[in-house]
C-alpha positions in Angstrom: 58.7 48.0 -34.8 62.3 49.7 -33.5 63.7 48.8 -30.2 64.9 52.2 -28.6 67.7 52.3 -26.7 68.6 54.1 -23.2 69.2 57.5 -25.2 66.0 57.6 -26.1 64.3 56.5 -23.0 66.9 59.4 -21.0 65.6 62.2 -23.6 61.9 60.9 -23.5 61.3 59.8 -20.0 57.7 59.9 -20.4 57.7 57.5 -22.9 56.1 53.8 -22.1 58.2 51.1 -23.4 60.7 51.2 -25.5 59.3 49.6 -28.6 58.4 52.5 -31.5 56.9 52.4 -35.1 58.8 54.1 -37.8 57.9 57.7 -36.5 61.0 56.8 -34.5 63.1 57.5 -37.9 61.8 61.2 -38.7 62.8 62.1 -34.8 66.2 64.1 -35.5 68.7 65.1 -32.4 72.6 64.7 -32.0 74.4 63.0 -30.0 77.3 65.5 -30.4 77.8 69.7 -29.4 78.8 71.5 -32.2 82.0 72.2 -30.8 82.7 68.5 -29.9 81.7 65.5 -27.2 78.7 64.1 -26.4 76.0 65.8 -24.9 75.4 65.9 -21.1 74.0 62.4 -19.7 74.5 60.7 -23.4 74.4 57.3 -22.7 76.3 55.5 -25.5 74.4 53.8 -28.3 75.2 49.5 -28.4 75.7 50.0 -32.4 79.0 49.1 -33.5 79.3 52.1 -35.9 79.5 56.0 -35.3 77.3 57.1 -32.2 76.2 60.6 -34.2 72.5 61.0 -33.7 68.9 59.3 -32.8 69.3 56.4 -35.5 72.7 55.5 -34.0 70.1 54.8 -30.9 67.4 52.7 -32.8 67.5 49.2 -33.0 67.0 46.4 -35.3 63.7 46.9 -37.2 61.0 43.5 -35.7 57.6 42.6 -36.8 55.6 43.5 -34.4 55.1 39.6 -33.5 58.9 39.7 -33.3 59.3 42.9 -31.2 56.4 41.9 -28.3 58.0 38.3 -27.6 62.2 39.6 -27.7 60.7 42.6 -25.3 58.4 41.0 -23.6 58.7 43.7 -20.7 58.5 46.5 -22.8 55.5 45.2 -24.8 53.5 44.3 -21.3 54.1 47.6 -20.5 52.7 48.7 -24.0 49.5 46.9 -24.2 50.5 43.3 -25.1 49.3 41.5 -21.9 46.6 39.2 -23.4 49.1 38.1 -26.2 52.0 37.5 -23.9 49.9 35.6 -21.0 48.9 33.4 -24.0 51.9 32.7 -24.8 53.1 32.2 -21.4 50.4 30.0 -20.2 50.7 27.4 -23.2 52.6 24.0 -21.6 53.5 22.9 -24.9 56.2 26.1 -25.9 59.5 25.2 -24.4 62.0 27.9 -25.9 64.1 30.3 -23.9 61.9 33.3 -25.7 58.8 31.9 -24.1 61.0 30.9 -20.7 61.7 34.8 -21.0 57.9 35.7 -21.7 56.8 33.4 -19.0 59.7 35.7 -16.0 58.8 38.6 -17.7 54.7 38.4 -16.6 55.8 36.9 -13.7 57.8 40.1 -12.9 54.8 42.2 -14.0 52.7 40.5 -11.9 54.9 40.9 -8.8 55.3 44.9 -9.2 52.0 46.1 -10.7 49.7 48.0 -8.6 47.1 45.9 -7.1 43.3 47.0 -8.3 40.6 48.3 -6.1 
C-alpha cells in the first residue's frame, strides 16, 4: 500500500482515502509546465527530493497491516472498520498508534451519517 499525498487527492477529488495499491505507480502526470513552474493549485509534495511528477507525491510503500493502523482515518473511510474497531476496543493495546486508532473511530463515529 502507498500513502497519497494532497496532489493526488486535489487532482482526484473523487477518490476515497488516500491509501492506493501499486496502480498508483503506472499513474504518470507532472508537476511542472513545459515552460516552467508548477502547475495551477500544485500543492507541494513532503519528499525531501525533486517535486517533478506523481511519484514525487507517493509515499512510503506499508503492508497493508501497516498502512490501515498509520492511517487509520483514511483506511475507515476505505473499508477497514471491523479491523480498526478491533483494534480500538482491545484494553490491553496501550501504544500511541492504537491511542490514534481509538480518536480516529471516535471521529468517525461523531461525523458519519446516522442510518435510517
Amino acid at each position: 500500500m502507498y500513502p497519497l499525498d494532497a496532489e493526488w487527492q486535489r487532482r482526484y477529488p473523487a477518490m476515497t482515502g488516500m491509501l492506493a495499491c501499486d496502480c498508483a505507480l503506472r499513474i504518470d502526470w507532472l508537476c511542472q509546465r513545459p515552460g516552467g513552474g508548477f502547475v495551477d493549485g500544485h500543492i507541494p509534495a513532503d519528499c525531501h527530493g525533486s517535486d517533478m511528477d506523481a511519484w514525487s507525491h507517493i509515499g512510503v510503500p506499508h503492508t497493508h497491516t501497516a498502512a490501515v493502523t498509520a492511517f487509520p482515518d483514511s483506511a475507515l473511510a476505505q473499508g477497514a472498520e471491523d479491523y480498526l474497531r478491533s483494534l480500538a476496543a482491545n484494553p490491553r493495546l496501550t501504544s500511541p498508534n492504537v491511542i490514534q486508532i481509538r480518536e480516529a473511530v471516535r471521529r468517525w463515529d461523531e461525523h458519519r451519517p446516522t442510518q435510517p
